[in-house]
Amino acid sequence: RNPFPMKMKTIPWKSAFLRVALGQAVSQLGSHGVQFALIWWLAEETASPGVLGAAGLVAYLPMTLLSPLAGVAADRWNRKVLCITADLAMGGAALGYAVLLGQFALPPWTVLILLGLRGVGSTFQQRWHLVPEAGRTVTDRLSPVSTRT
């Protein structure tokens, strides 16, 4: 006997969303780990609380300021392409900086530029961009920072 007599209606985008959301979660964990490591490195290199504060602002303020723009972009353009492009751009920026750092003695303030670029990229990498409008209520319940009521 089935303990759950109600049949669950399968929504086609859910399984695709879960796969992409899990991949994005791993990617964002790595991205935020890199952000934290860069900020920590700056703090150790400069031993300046002001630089530490500036690094935090430069890294995370773009996400706050550009989120409305990211929402509009997600509505107008292909959401998958937007997320993948943002992810690749952030990875490319980190790789480019690593190559430059290996070749030259870059001053610590150049990390602020990388943090700013990564902050902009993180804004457009959010997984909620991949959900159709009808499913946003369901997926918002899964998000730790739901903004919908």
C-alpha positions as YAML, in Angstrom:
chain: A
units: angstrom
residues:
- id: 1
  name: ARG
  ca: [0.00, 0.00, 0.00]
- id: 2
  name: ASN
  ca: [1.28, 3.44, -0.94]
- id: 3
  name: PRO
  ca: [1.72, 5.65, 2.17]
- id: 4
  name: PHE
  ca: [1.49, 8.73, -0.06]
- id: 5
  name: PRO
  ca: [-1.74, 8.34, -2.03]
- id: 6
  name: MET
  ca: [-1.48, 11.75, -3.71]
- id: 7
  name: LYS
  ca: [0.34, 11.73, -7.02]
- id: 8
  name: MET
  ca: [3.02, 14.35, -7.39]
- id: 9
  name: LYS
  ca: [2.79, 16.31, -10.59]
- id: 10
  name: THR
  ca: [6.21, 16.33, -12.23]
- id: 11
  name: ILE
  ca: [7.24, 19.68, -13.59]
- id: 12
  name: PRO
  ca: [9.75, 19.29, -16.45]
- id: 13
  name: TRP
  ca: [12.06, 22.14, -15.45]
- id: 14
  name: LYS
  ca: [12.56, 20.86, -11.88]
- id: 15
  name: SER
  ca: [15.06, 18.10, -12.63]
- id: 16
  name: ALA
  ca: [17.03, 20.35, -14.98]
- id: 17
  name: PHE
  ca: [16.95, 23.13, -12.39]
- id: 18
  name: LEU
  ca: [18.21, 20.84, -9.63]
- id: 19
  name: ARG
  ca: [21.14, 19.65, -11.75]
- id: 20
  name: VAL
  ca: [22.08, 23.19, -12.71]
- id: 21
  name: ALA
  ca: [21.48, 24.51, -9.18]
- id: 22
  name: LEU
  ca: [23.77, 21.87, -7.68]
- id: 23
  name: GLY
  ca: [26.46, 22.67, -10.25]
- id: 24
  name: GLN
  ca: [26.06, 26.39, -9.61]
- id: 25
  name: ALA
  ca: [26.18, 25.80, -5.85]
- id: 26
  name: VAL
  ca: [29.54, 24.05, -6.21]
- id: 27
  name: SER
  ca: [30.74, 26.79, -8.55]
- id: 28
  name: GLN
  ca: [29.60, 29.55, -6.21]
- id: 29
  name: LEU
  ca: [31.21, 27.82, -3.24]
- id: 30
  name: GLY
  ca: [34.48, 27.85, -5.16]
- id: 31
  name: SER
  ca: [33.97, 31.44, -6.28]
- id: 32
  name: HIS
  ca: [33.26, 32.70, -2.79]
- id: 33
  name: GLY
  ca: [36.20, 30.66, -1.50]
- id: 34
  name: VAL
  ca: [38.45, 32.46, -3.98]
- id: 35
  name: GLN
  ca: [36.96, 35.83, -2.95]
- id: 36
  name: PHE
  ca: [37.63, 35.04, 0.71]
- id: 37
  name: ALA
  ca: [41.16, 33.83, -0.02]
- id: 38
  name: LEU
  ca: [41.97, 36.98, -1.99]
- id: 39
  name: ILE
  ca: [40.64, 39.21, 0.79]
- id: 40
  name: TRP
  ca: [42.60, 37.19, 3.37]
- id: 41
  name: TRP
  ca: [45.76, 37.45, 1.26]
- id: 42
  name: LEU
  ca: [45.33, 41.23, 1.04]
- id: 43
  name: ALA
  ca: [44.86, 41.44, 4.79]
- id: 44
  name: GLU
  ca: [48.08, 39.51, 5.41]
- id: 45
  name: GLU
  ca: [50.06, 41.35, 2.72]
- id: 46
  name: THR
  ca: [49.13, 44.85, 3.78]
- id: 47
  name: ALA
  ca: [48.24, 44.41, 7.48]
- id: 48
  name: SER
  ca: [45.84, 47.31, 6.94]
- id: 49
  name: PRO
  ca: [42.26, 47.28, 8.25]
- id: 50
  name: GLY
  ca: [41.39, 49.93, 5.64]
- id: 51
  name: VAL
  ca: [42.53, 47.72, 2.77]
- id: 52
  name: LEU
  ca: [40.64, 44.80, 4.29]
- id: 53
  name: GLY
  ca: [37.44, 46.88, 4.44]
- id: 54
  name: ALA
  ca: [37.95, 48.18, 0.90]
- id: 55
  name: ALA
  ca: [38.49, 44.63, -0.35]
- id: 56
  name: GLY
  ca: [35.25, 43.47, 1.24]
- id: 57
  name: LEU
  ca: [33.35, 46.38, -0.27]
- id: 58
  name: VAL
  ca: [34.86, 45.96, -3.72]
- id: 59
  name: ALA
  ca: [34.15, 42.21, -3.64]
- id: 60
  name: TYR
  ca: [30.55, 42.26, -2.42]
- id: 61
  name: LEU
  ca: [29.11, 45.72, -3.15]
- id: 62
  name: PRO
  ca: [28.69, 45.01, -6.90]
- id: 63
  name: MET
  ca: [26.32, 42.17, -6.05]
- id: 64
  name: THR
  ca: [24.15, 44.55, -4.06]
- id: 65
  name: LEU
  ca: [24.19, 47.38, -6.57]
- id: 66
  name: LEU
  ca: [23.90, 45.36, -9.77]
- id: 67
  name: SER
  ca: [21.28, 42.79, -8.73]
- id: 68
  name: PRO
  ca: [18.41, 44.75, -10.31]
- id: 69
  name: LEU
  ca: [20.37, 44.96, -13.56]
- id: 70
  name: ALA
  ca: [21.10, 41.23, -13.38]
- id: 71
  name: GLY
  ca: [17.39, 40.53, -13.03]
- id: 72
  name: VAL
  ca: [16.59, 42.60, -16.12]
- id: 73
  name: ALA
  ca: [19.40, 40.91, -18.05]
- id: 74
  name: ALA
  ca: [18.08, 37.48, -17.02]
- id: 75
  name: ASP
  ca: [14.63, 38.41, -18.32]
- id: 76
  name: ARG
  ca: [15.91, 39.70, -21.67]
- id: 77
  name: TRP
  ca: [18.69, 37.24, -22.55]
- id: 78
  name: ASN
  ca: [19.26, 33.51, -22.42]
- id: 79
  name: ARG
  ca: [19.68, 32.73, -18.73]
- id: 80
  name: LYS
  ca: [21.91, 29.71, -19.19]
- id: 81
  name: VAL
  ca: [24.27, 31.62, -21.44]
- id: 82
  name: LEU
  ca: [24.30, 34.50, -18.95]
- id: 83
  name: CYS
  ca: [25.27, 32.22, -16.02]
- id: 84
  name: ILE
  ca: [27.86, 30.29, -18.01]
- id: 85
  name: THR
  ca: [29.38, 33.49, -19.41]
- id: 86
  name: ALA
  ca: [29.62, 35.02, -15.94]
- id: 87
  name: ASP
  ca: [31.23, 31.86, -14.57]
- id: 88
  name: LEU
  ca: [33.74, 31.65, -17.42]
- id: 89
  name: ALA
  ca: [34.57, 35.36, -17.16]
- id: 90
  name: MET
  ca: [35.29, 35.04, -13.44]
- id: 91
  name: GLY
  ca: [37.45, 32.00, -14.03]
- id: 92
  name: GLY
  ca: [39.26, 33.74, -16.88]
- id: 93
  name: ALA
  ca: [39.90, 36.81, -14.75]
- id: 94
  name: ALA
  ca: [41.36, 34.67, -11.96]
- id: 95
  name: LEU
  ca: [43.48, 32.68, -14.40]
- id: 96
  name: GLY
  ca: [44.71, 35.84, -16.12]
- id: 97
  name: TYR
  ca: [45.61, 37.40, -12.80]
- id: 98
  name: ALA
  ca: [47.45, 34.25, -11.72]
- id: 99
  name: VAL
  ca: [49.49, 34.30, -14.93]
- id: 100
  name: LEU
  ca: [50.30, 38.00, -14.49]
- id: 101
  name: LEU
  ca: [51.19, 37.43, -10.85]
- id: 102
  name: GLY
  ca: [53.55, 34.64, -11.89]
- id: 103
  name: GLN
  ca: [55.31, 36.92, -14.38]
- id: 104
  name: PHE
  ca: [55.34, 40.24, -12.55]
- id: 105
  name: ALA
  ca: [55.46, 41.53, -8.98]
- id: 106
  name: LEU
  ca: [52.00, 43.06, -8.95]
- id: 107
  name: PRO
  ca: [51.15, 45.48, -6.15]
- id: 108
  name: PRO
  ca: [48.45, 44.32, -3.71]
- id: 109
  name: TRP
  ca: [45.96, 46.99, -4.85]
- id: 110
  name: THR
  ca: [45.61, 45.15, -8.18]
- id: 111
  name: VAL
  ca: [43.75, 42.43, -6.30]
- id: 112
  name: LEU
  ca: [41.00, 45.00, -5.71]
- id: 113
  name: ILE
  ca: [40.41, 45.14, -9.48]
- id: 114
  name: LEU
  ca: [40.13, 41.35, -9.62]
- id: 115
  name: LEU
  ca: [37.76, 41.34, -6.63]
- id: 116
  name: GLY
  ca: [35.57, 43.95, -8.32]
- id: 117
  name: LEU
  ca: [35.42, 41.95, -11.56]
- id: 118
  name: ARG
  ca: [34.58, 38.80, -9.65]
- id: 119
  name: GLY
  ca: [31.88, 40.67, -7.70]
- id: 120
  name: VAL
  ca: [30.24, 41.76, -10.95]
- id: 121
  name: GLY
  ca: [30.47, 38.20, -12.29]
- id: 122
  name: SER
  ca: [28.92, 36.76, -9.12]
- id: 123
  name: THR
  ca: [25.92, 39.03, -9.59]
- id: 124
  name: PHE
  ca: [25.10, 37.41, -12.93]
- id: 125
  name: GLN
  ca: [25.89, 33.87, -11.76]
- id: 126
  name: GLN
  ca: [22.92, 33.47, -9.42]
- id: 127
  name: ARG
  ca: [20.91, 30.28, -9.97]
- id: 128
  name: TRP
  ca: [17.48, 31.92, -9.66]
- id: 129
  name: HIS
  ca: [17.99, 33.34, -13.13]
- id: 130
  name: LEU
  ca: [17.44, 29.84, -14.54]
- id: 131
  name: VAL
  ca: [13.90, 29.32, -13.25]
- id: 132
  name: PRO
  ca: [10.78, 30.14, -15.29]
- id: 133
  name: GLU
  ca: [8.50, 32.75, -13.71]
- id: 134
  name: ALA
  ca: [5.87, 30.12, -12.81]
- id: 135
  name: GLY
  ca: [8.39, 28.17, -10.73]
- id: 136
  name: ARG
  ca: [10.02, 31.01, -8.84]
- id: 137
  name: THR
  ca: [7.80, 30.54, -5.80]
- id: 138
  name: VAL
  ca: [8.90, 26.90, -5.48]
- id: 139
  name: THR
  ca: [12.60, 27.60, -5.91]
- id: 140
  name: ASP
  ca: [12.54, 30.65, -3.64]
- id: 141
  name: ARG
  ca: [11.71, 28.29, -0.79]
- id: 142
  name: LEU
  ca: [14.98, 26.50, -1.50]
- id: 143
  name: SER
  ca: [16.99, 29.72, -1.40]
- id: 144
  name: PRO
  ca: [18.47, 30.82, 1.92]
- id: 145
  name: VAL
  ca: [17.89, 34.46, 0.98]
- id: 146
  name: SER
  ca: [14.43, 34.52, -0.51]
- id: 147
  name: THR
  ca: [13.22, 37.98, -1.43]
- id: 148
  name: ARG
  ca: [9.76, 37.08, -2.66]
- id: 149
  name: THR
  ca: [6.71, 37.25, -0.44]
...
